[in-house]
CSV table of C-alpha atoms in Angstrom, one decimal:
chain,number,residue,atom,x,y,z
A,823,MET,CA,21.2,-4.8,103.1
A,824,LYS,CA,17.8,-5.9,104.5
A,825,LYS,CA,16.9,-7.5,101.1
A,826,ILE,CA,20.2,-9.6,101.3
A,827,LEU,CA,19.6,-10.5,104.8
A,828,PHE,CA,16.0,-11.7,103.7
A,829,VAL,CA,17.0,-13.4,100.6
A,830,PHE,CA,20.4,-15.1,101.6
A,831,PHE,CA,21.4,-15.1,105.2
A,832,ILE,CA,18.1,-16.0,107.1
A,833,PRO,CA,17.4,-18.7,104.6
A,834,THR,CA,20.9,-20.2,104.8
A,835,ALA,CA,20.8,-20.0,108.6
A,836,ILE,CA,17.6,-22.0,108.7
A,837,LEU,CA,18.8,-24.5,106.3
A,838,LEU,CA,22.1,-24.9,108.4
A,839,CYS,CA,19.9,-25.3,111.5
A,840,VAL,CA,17.7,-28.0,109.9
A,841,TRP,CA,20.7,-29.7,108.4
A,842,TYR,CA,22.5,-29.9,111.7
A,843,LEU,CA,19.4,-31.1,113.7
A,844,ALA,CA,18.8,-33.8,111.0
A,845,SER,CA,22.3,-34.8,111.2
A,846,ILE,CA,22.1,-35.1,115.0
A,847,HIS,CA,18.8,-37.2,114.6
A,848,ILE,CA,20.3,-39.7,112.2
A,849,ALA,CA,23.6,-39.8,114.0
A,850,SER,CA,25.5,-41.2,110.9
A,851,SER,CA,28.0,-39.1,108.9
A,852,LEU,CA,27.9,-41.9,106.1
A,853,ILE,CA,24.1,-40.9,105.6
A,854,LEU,CA,24.1,-37.2,106.7
A,855,PRO,CA,27.3,-35.6,107.7
A,856,SER,CA,27.1,-32.3,110.0
A,857,PRO,CA,27.6,-29.0,108.6
A,858,LEU,CA,30.7,-28.7,110.4
A,859,PHE,CA,32.2,-31.8,109.2
A,860,VAL,CA,31.6,-30.7,105.6
A,861,PHE,CA,33.0,-27.4,105.8
A,862,THR,CA,36.1,-29.1,107.3
A,863,ARG,CA,36.3,-31.4,104.2
A,864,PHE,CA,35.6,-28.4,102.1
A,865,VAL,CA,38.6,-26.5,103.4
A,866,LEU,CA,40.8,-29.4,103.1
A,867,LEU,CA,39.7,-30.1,99.4
A,868,ILE,CA,40.1,-26.5,98.2
A,869,LYS,CA,43.7,-26.5,99.5
A,870,GLU,CA,44.6,-29.3,97.0
A,871,ASN,CA,45.8,-28.2,93.8
A,872,LEU,CA,44.6,-31.3,91.9
A,873,PHE,CA,40.9,-30.5,92.9
A,874,TRP,CA,41.4,-27.0,91.3
A,875,GLU,CA,42.6,-28.6,88.2
A,876,HIS,CA,39.3,-30.6,88.2
A,877,VAL,CA,37.3,-27.3,88.7
A,878,PHE,CA,39.5,-25.5,85.7
A,879,TYR,CA,38.4,-28.2,83.3
A,880,THR,CA,35.0,-28.4,84.2
A,881,ILE,CA,34.7,-24.5,84.0
A,882,LEU,CA,36.5,-24.7,80.7
A,883,ARG,CA,34.0,-27.4,79.2
A,884,THR,CA,31.1,-25.3,80.3
A,885,ILE,CA,32.3,-22.2,78.7
A,886,LEU,CA,33.2,-24.1,75.5
A,887,SER,CA,30.0,-25.9,75.0
A,888,PHE,CA,28.1,-22.5,75.9
A,889,LEU,CA,30.2,-20.6,73.2
A,890,TYR,CA,29.5,-23.5,70.8
A,891,SER,CA,25.9,-23.4,71.5
A,892,LEU,CA,25.6,-19.7,71.1
A,893,VAL,CA,27.1,-19.8,67.5
A,894,ILE,CA,24.9,-22.6,66.4
A,895,SER,CA,21.8,-21.3,68.3
A,896,ILE,CA,22.2,-17.8,66.7
A,897,ILE,CA,22.4,-19.1,63.3
A,898,LEU,CA,19.5,-21.4,63.7
A,899,GLY,CA,17.4,-18.8,65.4
A,900,ILE,CA,17.9,-16.1,62.8
A,901,ALA,CA,17.0,-18.8,60.0
A,902,ILE,CA,14.0,-19.8,61.9
A,903,GLY,CA,13.0,-16.3,62.8
A,904,PHE,CA,13.1,-15.2,59.0
A,905,SER,CA,12.0,-18.5,57.4
A,906,LYS,CA,8.8,-20.2,58.0
A,907,SER,CA,9.9,-23.2,56.1
A,908,PHE,CA,13.0,-23.6,58.1
A,909,SER,CA,10.8,-23.0,61.3
A,910,LEU,CA,8.7,-25.9,60.3
A,911,LEU,CA,11.7,-28.0,59.4
A,912,LEU,CA,13.5,-27.5,62.7
A,913,LYS,CA,10.3,-27.9,64.9
A,914,MET,CA,10.3,-31.6,65.4
A,915,PRO,CA,14.0,-32.2,65.7
A,916,LEU,CA,14.2,-29.5,68.4
A,917,SER,CA,11.1,-30.8,70.2
A,918,VAL,CA,12.7,-34.2,70.3
A,919,ILE,CA,15.9,-33.1,72.0
A,920,LYS,CA,13.7,-31.2,74.6
A,921,ALA,CA,11.8,-34.5,75.3
A,922,THR,CA,14.9,-36.8,75.3
A,923,PRO,CA,16.4,-37.4,78.9
A,924,VAL,CA,19.8,-36.0,79.5
A,925,VAL,CA,21.2,-39.5,80.4
A,926,SER,CA,20.0,-40.9,77.1
A,927,PHE,CA,22.4,-38.4,75.2
A,928,ILE,CA,25.2,-39.1,77.7
A,929,LEU,CA,25.0,-42.8,77.2
A,930,LEU,CA,25.1,-42.5,73.5
A,931,ALA,CA,27.7,-39.9,73.4
A,932,LEU,CA,29.9,-42.3,75.0
A,933,PHE,CA,29.9,-44.5,72.0
A,934,TRP,CA,30.9,-41.4,69.8
A,935,PHE,CA,33.3,-39.2,71.5
A,936,THR,CA,36.1,-39.4,74.2
A,937,THR,CA,35.3,-38.9,77.8
A,938,SER,CA,36.4,-35.2,77.8
A,939,GLN,CA,34.0,-34.5,74.6
A,940,VAL,CA,31.0,-36.1,75.9
A,941,PRO,CA,30.0,-33.3,78.4
A,942,ILE,CA,30.6,-30.7,75.8
A,943,PHE,CA,28.5,-32.3,73.2
A,944,VAL,CA,25.6,-33.2,75.5
A,945,SER,CA,25.6,-29.7,76.9
A,946,VAL,CA,25.3,-28.0,73.3
A,947,LEU,CA,22.6,-30.4,72.5
A,948,MET,CA,20.5,-29.7,75.5
A,949,THR,CA,20.9,-25.9,75.4
A,950,LEU,CA,20.4,-25.6,71.8
A,951,PRO,CA,16.7,-25.4,71.8
A,952,ILE,CA,16.8,-22.7,74.7
A,953,ILE,CA,19.0,-20.2,72.9
A,954,THR,CA,17.6,-21.0,69.3
A,955,SER,CA,14.0,-20.3,70.6
A,956,SER,CA,15.1,-17.1,72.4
A,957,VAL,CA,16.6,-15.7,69.2
A,958,ALA,CA,13.7,-16.8,67.0
A,959,LEU,CA,11.2,-15.3,69.5
A,960,GLY,CA,13.2,-12.0,69.8
A,961,ILE,CA,13.0,-11.8,65.7
A,962,ALA,CA,9.3,-12.8,65.6
A,963,ASN,CA,8.7,-9.8,68.3
A,964,ILE,CA,10.3,-7.2,66.2
A,965,ASP,CA,7.7,-4.2,65.9
A,966,ILE,CA,6.3,-4.3,62.2
A,967,LYS,CA,6.1,-0.4,62.5
A,968,LEU,CA,10.0,-0.4,62.9
A,969,ARG,CA,10.5,-2.7,59.9
A,970,GLN,CA,8.2,-0.3,57.9
A,971,MET,CA,10.0,2.8,59.0
A,972,ALA,CA,13.3,1.2,58.0
A,973,ARG,CA,11.8,0.6,54.5
A,974,VAL,CA,10.6,4.1,54.1
A,975,TYR,CA,13.7,5.8,55.2
A,976,GLY,CA,15.8,3.5,53.2
A,977,LEU,CA,17.9,2.1,56.0
A,978,THR,CA,20.9,-0.1,54.9
A,979,LYS,CA,21.1,-3.7,56.1
A,980,LYS,CA,23.9,-2.7,58.5
A,981,GLN,CA,21.7,0.1,60.0
A,982,LYS,CA,18.8,-2.4,60.3
A,983,ILE,CA,20.8,-4.8,62.2
A,984,LEU,CA,22.4,-2.1,64.6
A,985,HIS,CA,19.4,0.0,65.4
A,986,ILE,CA,16.3,-2.5,64.8
A,987,TYR,CA,17.2,-6.0,65.2
A,988,LEU,CA,19.9,-6.1,67.9
A,989,PRO,CA,17.9,-3.9,70.3
A,990,SER,CA,14.7,-5.9,69.7
A,991,VAL,CA,16.2,-9.3,69.9
A,992,PHE,CA,19.0,-8.8,72.6
A,993,PRO,CA,16.6,-8.9,75.6
A,994,SER,CA,15.2,-12.1,74.4
A,995,PHE,CA,18.4,-13.5,73.6
A,996,ALA,CA,20.1,-12.6,76.8
A,997,SER,CA,17.2,-14.2,78.8
A,998,GLY,CA,17.5,-17.4,77.1
A,999,ALA,CA,21.5,-17.3,77.2
A,1000,LEU,CA,21.4,-17.0,80.9
A,1001,SER,CA,18.9,-20.0,81.3
A,1002,ALA,CA,21.1,-22.0,78.8
A,1003,PHE,CA,24.2,-21.1,80.7
A,1004,GLY,CA,22.8,-22.5,84.1
A,1005,LEU,CA,21.6,-25.7,82.4
A,1006,SER,CA,24.9,-26.0,80.6
A,1007,TRP,CA,26.8,-26.1,84.0
A,1008,LYS,CA,24.4,-28.8,85.2
A,1009,VAL,CA,24.5,-30.8,82.2
A,1010,VAL,CA,28.5,-30.8,82.0
A,1011,VAL,CA,29.0,-31.9,85.6
A,1012,ALA,CA,26.2,-34.7,85.1
A,1013,ALA,CA,27.9,-35.9,82.0
A,1014,GLU,CA,31.1,-35.9,83.8
A,1015,VAL,CA,29.9,-38.2,86.7
A,1016,ILE,CA,28.9,-40.8,84.0
A,1017,SER,CA,31.9,-40.5,81.4
A,1018,LEU,CA,34.6,-39.9,84.0
A,1019,PRO,CA,37.1,-37.5,82.3
A,1020,LYS,CA,40.5,-37.4,83.6
A,1021,ARG,CA,40.1,-34.0,85.3
A,1022,ALA,CA,36.5,-32.9,86.0
A,1023,ILE,CA,34.4,-31.9,89.1
A,1024,GLY,CA,32.0,-34.9,88.1
A,1025,THR,CA,34.8,-37.1,88.2
A,1026,SER,CA,35.7,-36.0,91.8
A,1027,LEU,CA,32.0,-36.4,92.8
A,1028,GLN,CA,31.7,-40.0,91.4
A,1029,THR,CA,35.0,-40.9,93.1
A,1030,ALA,CA,33.8,-39.7,96.5
A,1031,LYS,CA,30.6,-41.6,95.8
A,1032,VAL,CA,32.3,-44.9,95.3
A,1033,HIS,CA,34.7,-44.5,98.4
A,1034,ILE,CA,31.4,-43.6,100.2
A,1035,GLU,CA,32.8,-40.2,101.3
A,1036,THR,CA,29.5,-38.5,101.8
A,1037,ALA,CA,31.0,-35.5,103.3
A,1038,ASP,CA,33.1,-34.9,100.3
A,1039,VAL,CA,29.9,-35.3,97.8
A,1040,PHE,CA,28.2,-32.6,100.1
A,1041,ALA,CA,31.4,-30.2,100.0
A,1042,ILE,CA,31.8,-30.8,96.2
A,1043,SER,CA,28.2,-30.2,95.5
A,1044,ILE,CA,28.2,-26.9,97.6
A,1045,LEU,CA,31.4,-25.8,95.5
A,1046,ILE,CA,29.5,-26.8,92.3
A,1047,ILE,CA,26.3,-24.5,93.4
A,1048,ALA,CA,28.6,-21.7,94.5
A,1049,LEU,CA,30.5,-21.7,91.2
A,1050,SER,CA,27.2,-21.8,89.2
A,1051,PHE,CA,25.8,-18.9,91.1
A,1052,VAL,CA,29.0,-16.8,90.6
A,1053,LEU,CA,29.2,-17.6,86.9
A,1054,GLU,CA,25.7,-16.7,86.3
A,1055,LEU,CA,26.1,-13.3,88.1
A,1056,LEU,CA,29.3,-12.7,86.0
A,1057,LEU,CA,27.3,-13.5,82.7
A,1058,SER,CA,24.3,-11.5,83.8
A,1059,ALA,CA,26.5,-8.3,84.5
A,1060,LEU,CA,28.3,-8.9,81.2
A,1061,PHE,CA,24.7,-8.8,79.6
A,1062,LYS,CA,23.6,-5.8,81.5
A,1063,ASN,CA,26.8,-3.9,80.5
A,1064,ALA,CA,26.3,-4.8,77.0
A,1065,MET,CA,22.8,-3.4,77.1
A,1066,LYS,CA,24.0,-0.2,78.6
A,1067,TRP,CA,26.5,0.2,75.9
A,1068,ARG,CA,23.9,-0.2,73.3
A,1069,GLU,CA,21.7,2.3,74.8
A,1070,LYS,CA,24.5,4.9,75.2
A,1071,ASP,CA,25.7,4.0,71.5
A,1072,ALA,CA,22.0,4.6,70.4
């Protein structure tokens, strides 16, 4: 309880106080609305069914892009981890993806995909290097003695995968996947702001900005942060349970 107090409640209280004092000093709700005004708009927004449709489709795009990225990245990561030639082949493309600004991919994707597909494509592209690297790193860090032991005892491929590769790679993979999921959520929303799908939180943000509804921008942003936090906690719990299940099974 004490840890929660210092980690969450006290920083939040300080932030709200600073926000409130700054809003009084500025004295303009168009520039910086008060916390109470933002909270009022937040309550009104979450009562709208249409708003939750926007939220649902953004979450759906995030989950889809994350799953696509997982599948592709695991395949590429395994290939890189076991093949030096493949690692050299993909080194430059992955570096280019890392170095390219997100907005460049979003603008290019607008020429190639529909407005609903742009956020998914860009999110997959931006998270691909993170998960791929984590899988490849996990494979590279497998203890050579375990591999030698597997050969000595004549373990089958299935036994090697279940008892050596998965336990060794999973921690690195889980860490990379969590980081990628957080990035995926941000990239999807950013892409929605520019591509403007019919149903999207990013579209709601852009609409609020165009109509100069600053309080709505704050309220939607707070919801985005809260959802990101909750979704990452759920994914983290899922990975922890998977690790415990593996340990029991072993």
